[in-house]
Amino acid sequence: MYKKASGKEFAAKFMRKRRKGQDCQMEIIHEIAVLELAQDCPWVINLHNVYDTPSEIILVLE
């Protein structure tokens, strides 16, 4: 993915809300929280945005 205005490159991580019949939303929310806490750490990838669809949560990462 590229941001047209800046040409900056991003990655998208698609995470299903349900896997093998189990609800995984809490695991995804935990991952988002960890990424937000580590946002200023130079060794951790930056989380730029989160999109919520009926079946997936999409993380936009640098």
mmCIF file of C-alpha atoms in Angstrom:
data_model
loop_
_atom_site.group_PDB
_atom_site.id
_atom_site.type_symbol
_atom_site.label_atom_id
_atom_site.label_comp_id
_atom_site.label_asym_id
_atom_site.label_seq_id
_atom_site.Cartn_x
_atom_site.Cartn_y
_atom_site.Cartn_z
ATOM 1 C CA MET A 1 0.000 0.000 0.000
ATOM 2 C CA TYR A 2 1.200 3.509 -0.747
ATOM 3 C CA LYS A 3 -0.010 6.858 0.504
ATOM 4 C CA LYS A 4 -0.372 8.850 -2.705
ATOM 5 C CA ALA A 5 0.396 12.259 -1.216
ATOM 6 C CA SER A 6 3.715 11.259 0.368
ATOM 7 C CA GLY A 7 4.628 8.073 -1.507
ATOM 8 C CA LYS A 8 5.119 6.385 1.864
ATOM 9 C CA GLU A 9 4.780 2.590 1.866
ATOM 10 C CA PHE A 10 2.535 0.728 4.321
ATOM 11 C CA ALA A 11 1.561 -2.882 4.986
ATOM 12 C CA ALA A 12 -1.929 -4.148 5.767
ATOM 13 C CA LYS A 13 -2.491 -7.017 8.183
ATOM 14 C CA PHE A 14 -5.910 -8.653 7.776
ATOM 15 C CA MET A 15 -7.075 -10.472 10.894
ATOM 16 C CA ARG A 16 -10.262 -12.540 10.921
ATOM 17 C CA LYS A 17 -12.537 -11.886 13.884
ATOM 18 C CA ARG A 18 -13.493 -15.564 14.010
ATOM 19 C CA ARG A 19 -11.054 -18.434 13.499
ATOM 20 C CA LYS A 20 -12.026 -22.094 13.708
ATOM 21 C CA GLY A 21 -15.387 -21.106 15.156
ATOM 22 C CA GLN A 22 -13.853 -19.055 17.975
ATOM 23 C CA ASP A 23 -14.186 -15.329 18.557
ATOM 24 C CA CYS A 24 -10.703 -13.764 18.325
ATOM 25 C CA GLN A 25 -11.601 -10.094 18.795
ATOM 26 C CA MET A 26 -10.034 -9.852 22.275
ATOM 27 C CA GLU A 27 -6.708 -11.189 20.946
ATOM 28 C CA ILE A 28 -6.790 -8.595 18.169
ATOM 29 C CA ILE A 29 -7.647 -5.793 20.605
ATOM 30 C CA HIS A 30 -4.721 -6.902 22.775
ATOM 31 C CA GLU A 31 -2.345 -6.796 19.790
ATOM 32 C CA ILE A 32 -3.557 -3.287 18.918
ATOM 33 C CA ALA A 33 -3.023 -2.157 22.532
ATOM 34 C CA VAL A 34 0.533 -3.532 22.564
ATOM 35 C CA LEU A 35 1.347 -1.792 19.272
ATOM 36 C CA GLU A 36 -0.051 1.495 20.609
ATOM 37 C CA LEU A 37 2.023 1.218 23.807
ATOM 38 C CA ALA A 38 5.202 0.523 21.831
ATOM 39 C CA GLN A 39 4.576 3.253 19.259
ATOM 40 C CA ASP A 40 7.639 5.303 20.263
ATOM 41 C CA CYS A 41 9.982 2.290 20.303
ATOM 42 C CA PRO A 42 12.314 2.276 17.265
ATOM 43 C CA TRP A 43 12.405 -1.563 17.197
ATOM 44 C CA VAL A 44 8.636 -2.045 16.926
ATOM 45 C CA ILE A 45 6.630 -1.488 13.753
ATOM 46 C CA ASN A 46 4.293 1.530 13.882
ATOM 47 C CA LEU A 47 0.523 1.134 13.795
ATOM 48 C CA HIS A 48 -0.977 3.865 11.601
ATOM 49 C CA ASN A 49 -4.634 2.972 11.352
ATOM 50 C CA VAL A 50 -7.220 0.304 12.140
ATOM 51 C CA TYR A 51 -10.239 -0.566 9.999
ATOM 52 C CA ASP A 52 -13.116 -2.716 11.207
ATOM 53 C CA THR A 53 -15.203 -4.736 8.730
ATOM 54 C CA PRO A 54 -17.955 -7.231 9.564
ATOM 55 C CA SER A 55 -15.540 -10.189 9.303
ATOM 56 C CA GLU A 56 -12.028 -8.715 9.723
ATOM 57 C CA ILE A 57 -9.989 -6.093 11.478
ATOM 58 C CA ILE A 58 -7.325 -4.538 9.270
ATOM 59 C CA LEU A 59 -4.167 -3.054 10.779
ATOM 60 C CA VAL A 60 -2.232 -0.558 8.654
ATOM 61 C CA LEU A 61 1.432 -0.797 9.612
ATOM 62 C CA GLU A 62 4.586 1.054 8.589
#
